[in-house]
Short mmCIF file of C-alpha atoms in Angstrom, two decimals:
data_model
loop_
_atom_site.label_atom_id
_atom_site.label_comp_id
_atom_site.label_asym_id
_atom_site.label_seq_id
_atom_site.Cartn_x
_atom_site.Cartn_y
_atom_site.Cartn_z
CA MET A 228 -0.65 12.46 21.11
CA THR A 229 -0.19 11.40 24.65
CA VAL A 230 -2.44 11.43 27.79
CA THR A 231 -1.86 14.37 30.05
CA GLU A 232 -1.30 14.05 33.72
CA THR A 233 -4.34 16.13 34.57
CA SER A 234 -6.52 13.55 32.86
CA ARG A 235 -5.31 10.64 35.02
CA PRO A 236 -7.52 9.56 37.96
CA GLY A 237 -6.92 11.06 41.24
CA SER A 238 -6.33 9.30 44.52
CA GLY A 239 -9.00 6.96 45.70
CA GLN A 240 -11.07 7.62 42.57
CA ARG A 241 -10.46 4.54 40.48
CA GLY A 242 -13.48 2.39 39.75
CA SER A 243 -15.83 4.83 41.28
CA ASP A 244 -16.12 7.69 38.80
CA TYR A 245 -17.70 5.57 36.13
CA ALA A 246 -20.14 3.97 38.59
CA ARG A 247 -21.40 7.37 39.81
CA LEU A 248 -21.99 8.56 36.07
CA SER A 249 -23.71 5.13 35.25
CA ARG A 250 -26.16 5.69 38.13
CA ARG A 251 -27.03 9.23 36.80
CA ILE A 252 -27.63 7.76 33.31
CA ALA A 253 -29.61 4.96 34.51
CA GLN A 254 -31.74 7.24 36.74
CA ALA A 255 -32.45 9.31 33.83
CA GLY A 256 -33.87 6.41 31.94
CA LEU A 257 -31.50 6.72 29.07
CA LEU A 258 -30.62 2.94 28.91
CA GLU A 259 -34.09 1.98 28.36
CA ARG A 260 -35.13 0.60 24.86
CA ARG A 261 -36.50 2.86 22.17
CA PRO A 262 -38.68 0.54 20.01
CA GLY A 263 -40.65 3.55 18.38
CA TYR A 264 -37.44 5.16 17.38
CA TYR A 265 -35.99 1.92 15.79
CA ALA A 266 -39.29 0.91 14.10
CA ALA A 267 -39.28 4.29 12.30
CA ARG A 268 -35.45 4.04 11.55
CA ILE A 269 -35.63 0.59 10.21
CA THR A 270 -38.72 1.38 8.09
CA LEU A 271 -36.96 4.46 6.52
CA VAL A 272 -33.73 2.52 5.99
CA ALA A 273 -35.46 -0.34 4.52
CA ALA A 274 -37.61 2.03 2.13
CA LEU A 275 -34.10 3.74 0.99
CA PHE A 276 -32.52 0.34 0.45
CA ALA A 277 -35.43 -1.21 -1.38
CA GLY A 278 -36.34 2.06 -3.30
CA THR A 279 -32.80 2.48 -4.72
CA TRP A 280 -32.70 -1.11 -6.00
CA ALA A 281 -36.34 -0.44 -7.57
CA LEU A 282 -34.95 2.72 -9.10
CA PHE A 283 -31.93 0.76 -10.40
CA ALA A 284 -34.17 -1.86 -11.95
CA ALA A 285 -36.46 0.84 -13.49
CA LEU A 286 -33.57 2.95 -15.03
CA GLY A 287 -32.12 -0.02 -16.93
CA ASP A 288 -29.14 0.61 -19.17
CA SER A 289 -28.62 4.26 -18.62
CA TRP A 290 -25.64 6.45 -17.55
CA TRP A 291 -27.81 7.77 -14.77
CA GLN A 292 -27.10 4.49 -13.06
CA LEU A 293 -23.80 6.12 -11.83
CA ALA A 294 -25.95 8.51 -9.65
CA VAL A 295 -27.89 5.63 -8.41
CA ALA A 296 -24.55 3.82 -7.45
CA VAL A 297 -23.89 6.82 -5.11
CA LEU A 298 -27.29 6.67 -3.57
CA LEU A 299 -26.96 2.99 -3.15
CA ALA A 300 -23.56 3.53 -1.27
CA ALA A 301 -25.59 5.80 1.16
CA ALA A 302 -28.24 3.05 1.60
CA PHE A 303 -25.55 0.40 2.19
CA GLY A 304 -24.00 2.65 4.84
CA GLN A 305 -27.19 3.18 6.57
CA VAL A 306 -27.87 -0.62 6.65
CA THR A 307 -24.35 -1.08 8.04
CA LEU A 308 -24.90 1.50 10.76
CA LEU A 309 -28.17 -0.62 11.70
CA ALA A 310 -25.93 -3.69 11.91
CA HIS A 311 -23.64 -1.81 14.36
CA ASP A 312 -26.62 -1.04 16.73
CA LEU A 313 -27.83 -4.64 16.57
CA ALA A 314 -24.26 -5.92 17.50
CA HIS A 315 -24.43 -3.70 20.64
CA GLY A 316 -27.87 -4.95 21.60
CA GLN A 317 -29.41 -1.57 21.23
CA ILE A 318 -32.46 -2.66 19.36
CA PHE A 319 -33.66 -6.04 20.79
CA ARG A 320 -33.33 -7.42 24.34
CA SER A 321 -32.79 -11.01 23.00
CA ARG A 322 -29.21 -11.86 21.77
CA ARG A 323 -30.53 -14.51 19.47
CA THR A 324 -33.08 -11.98 17.75
CA SER A 325 -30.17 -9.43 17.49
CA ARG A 326 -27.77 -12.14 16.06
CA ASN A 327 -30.25 -13.40 13.40
CA ALA A 328 -31.33 -9.86 12.40
CA GLY A 329 -27.51 -8.95 12.24
CA LEU A 330 -26.88 -11.78 9.87
CA ILE A 331 -29.67 -10.78 7.55
CA VAL A 332 -28.76 -7.03 7.65
CA GLY A 333 -24.99 -7.52 7.59
CA ASN A 334 -24.27 -10.71 5.56
CA LEU A 335 -27.26 -10.79 3.16
CA ALA A 336 -27.97 -7.14 2.59
CA VAL A 337 -24.50 -5.55 2.43
CA GLY A 338 -22.10 -8.49 2.26
CA LEU A 339 -20.46 -7.86 5.73
CA SER A 340 -19.79 -10.87 8.11
CA TYR A 341 -21.75 -10.03 11.08
CA GLY A 342 -19.91 -12.40 13.37
CA TRP A 343 -16.38 -11.38 12.23
CA TRP A 344 -17.20 -7.63 12.46
CA MET A 345 -18.90 -7.98 15.98
CA ASP A 346 -15.56 -9.73 17.25
CA LYS A 347 -13.45 -7.13 15.76
CA HIS A 348 -15.64 -4.20 16.98
CA THR A 349 -16.06 -5.59 20.47
CA ARG A 350 -12.08 -5.81 20.73
CA HIS A 351 -11.98 -2.17 19.72
CA HIS A 352 -14.41 -1.06 22.35
CA ALA A 353 -12.58 -2.91 25.02
CA ASN A 354 -9.37 -1.05 24.19
CA PRO A 355 -10.01 1.97 21.90
CA ASN A 356 -6.95 3.38 20.08
CA HIS A 357 -4.56 0.88 21.92
CA GLU A 358 -1.80 0.17 19.57
CA ASP A 359 -1.44 -3.47 20.96
CA HIS A 360 -5.12 -4.37 21.34
CA ASP A 361 -7.46 -2.17 19.33
CA PRO A 362 -7.70 -3.92 15.79
CA ASP A 363 -8.79 -0.52 14.24
CA VAL A 364 -5.46 0.95 14.74
CA SER A 365 -3.31 -2.13 13.69
CA PRO A 366 -0.55 -1.11 11.12
CA ASP A 367 -1.91 -3.07 8.10
CA PHE A 368 -1.60 -0.26 5.67
CA LEU A 369 -1.83 2.96 7.68
CA LEU A 370 0.35 3.78 10.66
CA TRP A 371 -1.26 5.27 13.79
CA SER A 372 1.75 5.86 16.18
CA GLU A 373 5.48 6.72 16.07
CA ARG A 374 6.21 3.30 17.53
CA GLN A 375 4.26 1.67 14.50
CA ALA A 376 6.19 3.87 12.03
CA ALA A 377 9.58 2.84 13.50
CA ALA A 378 8.72 -0.75 13.37
CA SER A 379 7.19 -0.67 9.90
CA LYS A 380 8.34 -2.44 6.87
CA GLY A 381 7.26 -2.99 3.23
CA LEU A 382 4.18 -1.38 1.90
CA PRO A 383 2.97 0.03 5.19
CA ARG A 384 6.23 1.84 5.56
CA PHE A 385 6.05 3.14 1.95
CA ILE A 386 2.35 4.21 2.54
CA GLY A 387 3.15 5.58 5.92
CA ARG A 388 5.27 8.41 4.42
CA TYR A 389 2.43 9.96 2.52
CA GLN A 390 -0.49 8.41 4.33
CA ALA A 391 -2.44 11.63 5.13
CA TRP A 392 -2.63 12.22 1.36
CA LEU A 393 -3.55 8.68 0.61
CA PHE A 394 -6.11 8.40 3.34
CA PHE A 395 -9.18 9.26 1.28
CA PRO A 396 -8.08 7.47 -1.94
CA LEU A 397 -7.49 4.38 0.26
CA LEU A 398 -10.96 4.52 1.71
CA THR A 399 -12.29 3.78 -1.86
CA LEU A 400 -11.09 0.32 -1.31
CA GLU A 401 -12.60 -0.14 2.15
CA GLY A 402 -15.90 -1.59 0.76
CA VAL A 403 -14.18 -4.33 -0.99
CA ASN A 404 -11.84 -4.95 1.82
CA LEU A 405 -14.60 -5.58 4.13
CA LYS A 406 -16.01 -8.14 1.93
CA VAL A 407 -12.76 -9.81 1.33
CA SER A 408 -12.06 -9.90 5.16
CA SER A 409 -15.58 -11.28 5.62
CA PHE A 410 -14.94 -14.32 3.36
CA ARG A 411 -11.49 -14.81 5.02
CA ALA A 412 -13.21 -14.96 8.34
CA LEU A 413 -15.16 -17.97 7.16
CA ARG A 414 -11.79 -20.06 7.42
CA ARG A 415 -11.61 -19.38 11.19
CA PRO A 416 -12.87 -22.12 13.46
CA THR A 417 -13.60 -19.59 16.12
CA LEU A 418 -16.30 -17.94 13.92
CA LYS A 419 -19.67 -19.07 15.06
CA ASN A 420 -22.34 -20.06 12.52
CA ARG A 421 -19.79 -20.27 9.69
CA ALA A 422 -22.20 -22.33 7.47
CA ILE A 423 -24.91 -19.80 7.74
CA GLU A 424 -22.58 -16.66 7.46
CA GLY A 425 -21.08 -18.37 4.32
CA ALA A 426 -24.51 -18.99 2.66
CA LEU A 427 -25.54 -15.56 3.37
CA LEU A 428 -22.58 -13.97 2.07
CA GLY A 429 -22.64 -16.06 -0.94
CA GLY A 430 -26.24 -15.19 -1.51
CA HIS A 431 -25.45 -11.52 -1.25
CA VAL A 432 -22.82 -11.86 -3.92
CA LEU A 433 -24.88 -13.84 -6.30
CA ALA A 434 -27.74 -11.39 -6.04
CA TYR A 435 -25.61 -8.30 -6.17
CA LEU A 436 -23.60 -9.22 -9.10
CA GLY A 437 -26.56 -11.00 -10.85
CA ALA A 438 -28.68 -7.77 -10.61
CA LEU A 439 -25.79 -5.76 -12.12
CA LEU A 440 -25.31 -8.10 -14.96
CA LEU A 441 -28.94 -8.63 -15.63
CA VAL A 442 -29.68 -4.87 -15.95
CA LEU A 443 -26.41 -3.52 -17.39
CA PRO A 444 -24.07 -4.35 -20.01
CA LEU A 445 -20.61 -5.71 -18.63
CA PRO A 446 -18.64 -2.34 -18.94
CA LYS A 447 -21.36 -0.26 -17.29
CA ALA A 448 -21.87 -3.07 -14.63
CA LEU A 449 -18.09 -2.90 -13.78
CA LEU A 450 -18.20 0.90 -13.60
CA PHE A 451 -21.26 0.84 -11.38
CA PHE A 452 -19.51 -1.72 -9.12
CA ALA A 453 -16.44 0.55 -8.90
CA VAL A 454 -18.42 3.74 -8.11
CA HIS A 455 -20.74 1.91 -5.62
CA GLN A 456 -17.94 0.33 -3.62
CA ALA A 457 -15.75 3.29 -3.72
CA CYS A 458 -18.36 5.58 -2.28
CA TYR A 459 -19.48 2.89 0.09
CA GLY A 460 -15.94 2.75 1.53
CA VAL A 461 -15.57 6.57 1.68
CA TYR A 462 -18.98 6.84 3.36
CA LEU A 463 -17.94 4.09 6.15
CA GLY A 464 -14.52 5.72 6.56
CA CYS A 465 -15.82 9.24 7.02
CA THR A 466 -18.38 7.86 9.52
CA PHE A 467 -15.91 5.88 11.68
CA ALA A 468 -12.67 7.89 11.38
CA PRO A 469 -13.82 11.22 12.99
CA ASN A 470 -14.45 9.35 16.28
CA HIS A 471 -11.00 8.26 17.38
CA LYS A 472 -8.44 9.14 14.71
CA GLY A 473 -6.01 11.79 15.82
CA MET A 474 -6.80 11.07 19.48
CA PRO A 475 -4.34 9.75 21.93
CA VAL A 476 -2.95 6.24 21.00
CA LEU A 477 -2.48 4.26 24.23
CA THR A 478 0.32 1.81 25.00
CA ALA A 479 0.96 -0.73 27.78
CA GLU A 480 2.43 1.87 29.84
CA ASP A 481 -1.02 3.83 30.06
CA GLU A 482 -2.90 2.74 33.05
CA LEU A 483 -6.33 4.22 32.95
CA ASP A 484 -9.72 3.40 34.43
CA PHE A 485 -12.63 2.54 32.22
CA LEU A 486 -14.00 6.09 32.14
CA ARG A 487 -10.91 7.88 31.15
CA LYS A 488 -9.83 5.09 28.69
CA GLN A 489 -13.05 5.67 26.81
CA VAL A 490 -13.35 9.48 27.07
CA LEU A 491 -9.69 10.29 26.32
CA THR A 492 -9.68 8.34 23.17
CA SER A 493 -12.79 9.34 21.74
CA ARG A 494 -14.17 12.58 20.14
CA ASN A 495 -17.69 13.89 19.60
CA VAL A 496 -18.67 15.65 16.41
CA ARG A 497 -21.06 18.50 16.21
CA GLY A 498 -23.32 19.28 13.41
CA GLY A 499 -27.02 18.92 14.29
CA HIS A 500 -29.56 16.39 13.08
CA LEU A 501 -28.08 16.19 9.56
CA VAL A 502 -24.62 14.97 10.91
CA THR A 503 -26.44 12.70 13.44
CA THR A 504 -28.47 10.97 10.64
CA ALA A 505 -25.40 10.77 8.37
CA LEU A 506 -23.22 9.13 10.99
CA GLY A 507 -25.98 6.90 12.63
CA GLY A 508 -25.65 8.72 16.01
CA LEU A 509 -21.79 7.96 16.23
CA ASN A 510 -20.97 11.64 16.44
CA TYR A 511 -21.87 11.14 20.06
CA GLN A 512 -18.90 8.65 20.40
CA ILE A 513 -17.95 9.41 23.93
CA GLU A 514 -21.37 8.52 25.18
CA HIS A 515 -21.42 5.48 22.84
CA HIS A 516 -18.15 4.15 24.13
CA LEU A 517 -19.18 4.68 27.79
CA PHE A 518 -22.63 2.99 27.22
CA PRO A 519 -22.49 0.83 24.16
CA SER A 520 -25.99 -0.70 24.68
CA MET A 521 -27.55 2.74 24.79
CA PRO A 522 -30.10 3.46 22.04
CA THR A 523 -28.78 5.85 19.54
CA ALA A 524 -31.68 8.22 20.08
CA ASN A 525 -30.70 8.63 23.75
CA LEU A 526 -26.90 9.54 23.25
CA ARG A 527 -27.81 13.11 22.58
CA ARG A 528 -29.79 13.39 25.94
CA ALA A 529 -26.76 11.68 27.68
CA ARG A 530 -24.21 14.07 26.34
CA PRO A 531 -24.78 17.09 28.93
CA ILE A 532 -24.64 14.44 31.80
CA VAL A 533 -21.36 12.96 30.62
CA ARG A 534 -19.87 16.24 29.68
CA ASP A 535 -20.72 17.79 33.19
CA HIS A 536 -19.38 14.67 34.98
CA CYS A 537 -15.98 14.89 33.02
CA ALA A 538 -15.71 18.64 33.67
CA SER A 539 -16.14 17.89 37.56
CA LEU A 540 -13.20 15.49 37.42
CA GLY A 541 -11.02 17.51 35.11
CA ILE A 542 -11.13 15.00 32.13
CA ASP A 543 -10.80 16.41 28.68
CA TYR A 544 -13.99 16.01 26.95
CA VAL A 545 -13.29 16.62 23.11
CA GLU A 546 -15.91 17.98 20.56
CA CYS A 547 -15.47 19.60 17.12
CA GLY A 548 -17.14 19.95 13.79
CA LEU A 549 -17.06 17.26 11.28
CA LEU A 550 -14.48 18.79 8.84
CA GLU A 551 -12.14 19.66 11.79
CA SER A 552 -12.38 16.12 12.99
CA TRP A 553 -11.17 14.95 9.55
CA GLY A 554 -8.47 17.53 9.81
CA GLN A 555 -7.29 16.31 13.14
CA ALA A 556 -7.22 12.64 11.80
CA LEU A 557 -5.15 13.86 8.72
CA ARG A 558 -2.82 15.90 10.71
CA HIS A 559 -2.07 13.01 13.06
CA LEU A 560 -1.30 10.74 10.17
CA HIS A 561 0.92 13.37 8.71
CA GLU A 562 2.90 13.66 11.83
CA VAL A 563 3.20 9.96 12.37
CA GLY A 564 4.72 9.63 8.98
CA ARG A 565 7.07 12.54 9.41
CA PRO A 566 10.18 10.25 10.43
CA LEU A 567 9.68 8.18 7.38
CA ARG A 568 9.80 11.08 5.04
CA ARG A 569 13.16 12.00 6.58
CA VAL A 570 14.76 8.60 6.35
CA ARG A 571 14.20 6.63 3.06
CA THR A 572 15.21 2.76 3.17
#
């Protein structure tokens, strides 16, 4: 996909369109903290997380534990979404408090390096869907642009031919991939608080594997691990993929101001309160990218303001249902891999 000419800023409008929108959002009070909302959400997510582990301990050696593994994947997903909000400073004013809470929620609770993920996600927000600068569209395994497909070699080139079909199967590995990447990040001198991050990640692994082996015999423990991590990976993939995949992929030739860069590469997902809860509010992705520190509960209220502002400027504001968002992402992956299916090397 490419950026259309009608979506580019008009004469004299660069740098001012976002400022006008930001003033409207601030005047509506949508950047203010929502302590009550987050107190309730944290309580519910903590209850889900702790309650699922309690159910795991109570069931003992039972095949019903596979259902618990699925429920625990949902709990891990919701905890990860809380870590996302902490990283954006949506919950606490203090960066130190946000960081400390993020280390506990990310590293200790779900085994995800908070510092590594925060750095990666910050770079994504700065240049969403930019094939040179966004780590979320780097061609590690999947290919997101025709240019990446043409330059691909080895495993990415092989996977790229059938990546639309392999997308969901590959997501089953995402949970493990995030843990491996988290431990690899500990070797980077640029990662702050490496000792603390490493200790908390190690504590998570010991507690997690220890609980599985204490309650279940080894074969069932391995199966529980596989089901849990696979469902966790699919949940995260289905949460984050609808937001940008299948939207325009930017290159160095695309010169867009902040407003257009964020809106044109993002997609909102309709679906009501159920979808909002499942996706942690990230279904309002356009508003989130324009105002990353805005509390999740305010994104829905910001939507009509942002949509009307974009309409007045002739900027495409994309919304669709959840299934359609996945369909758009898969069709994009299929099209990117088309040249590779024609030429086999």
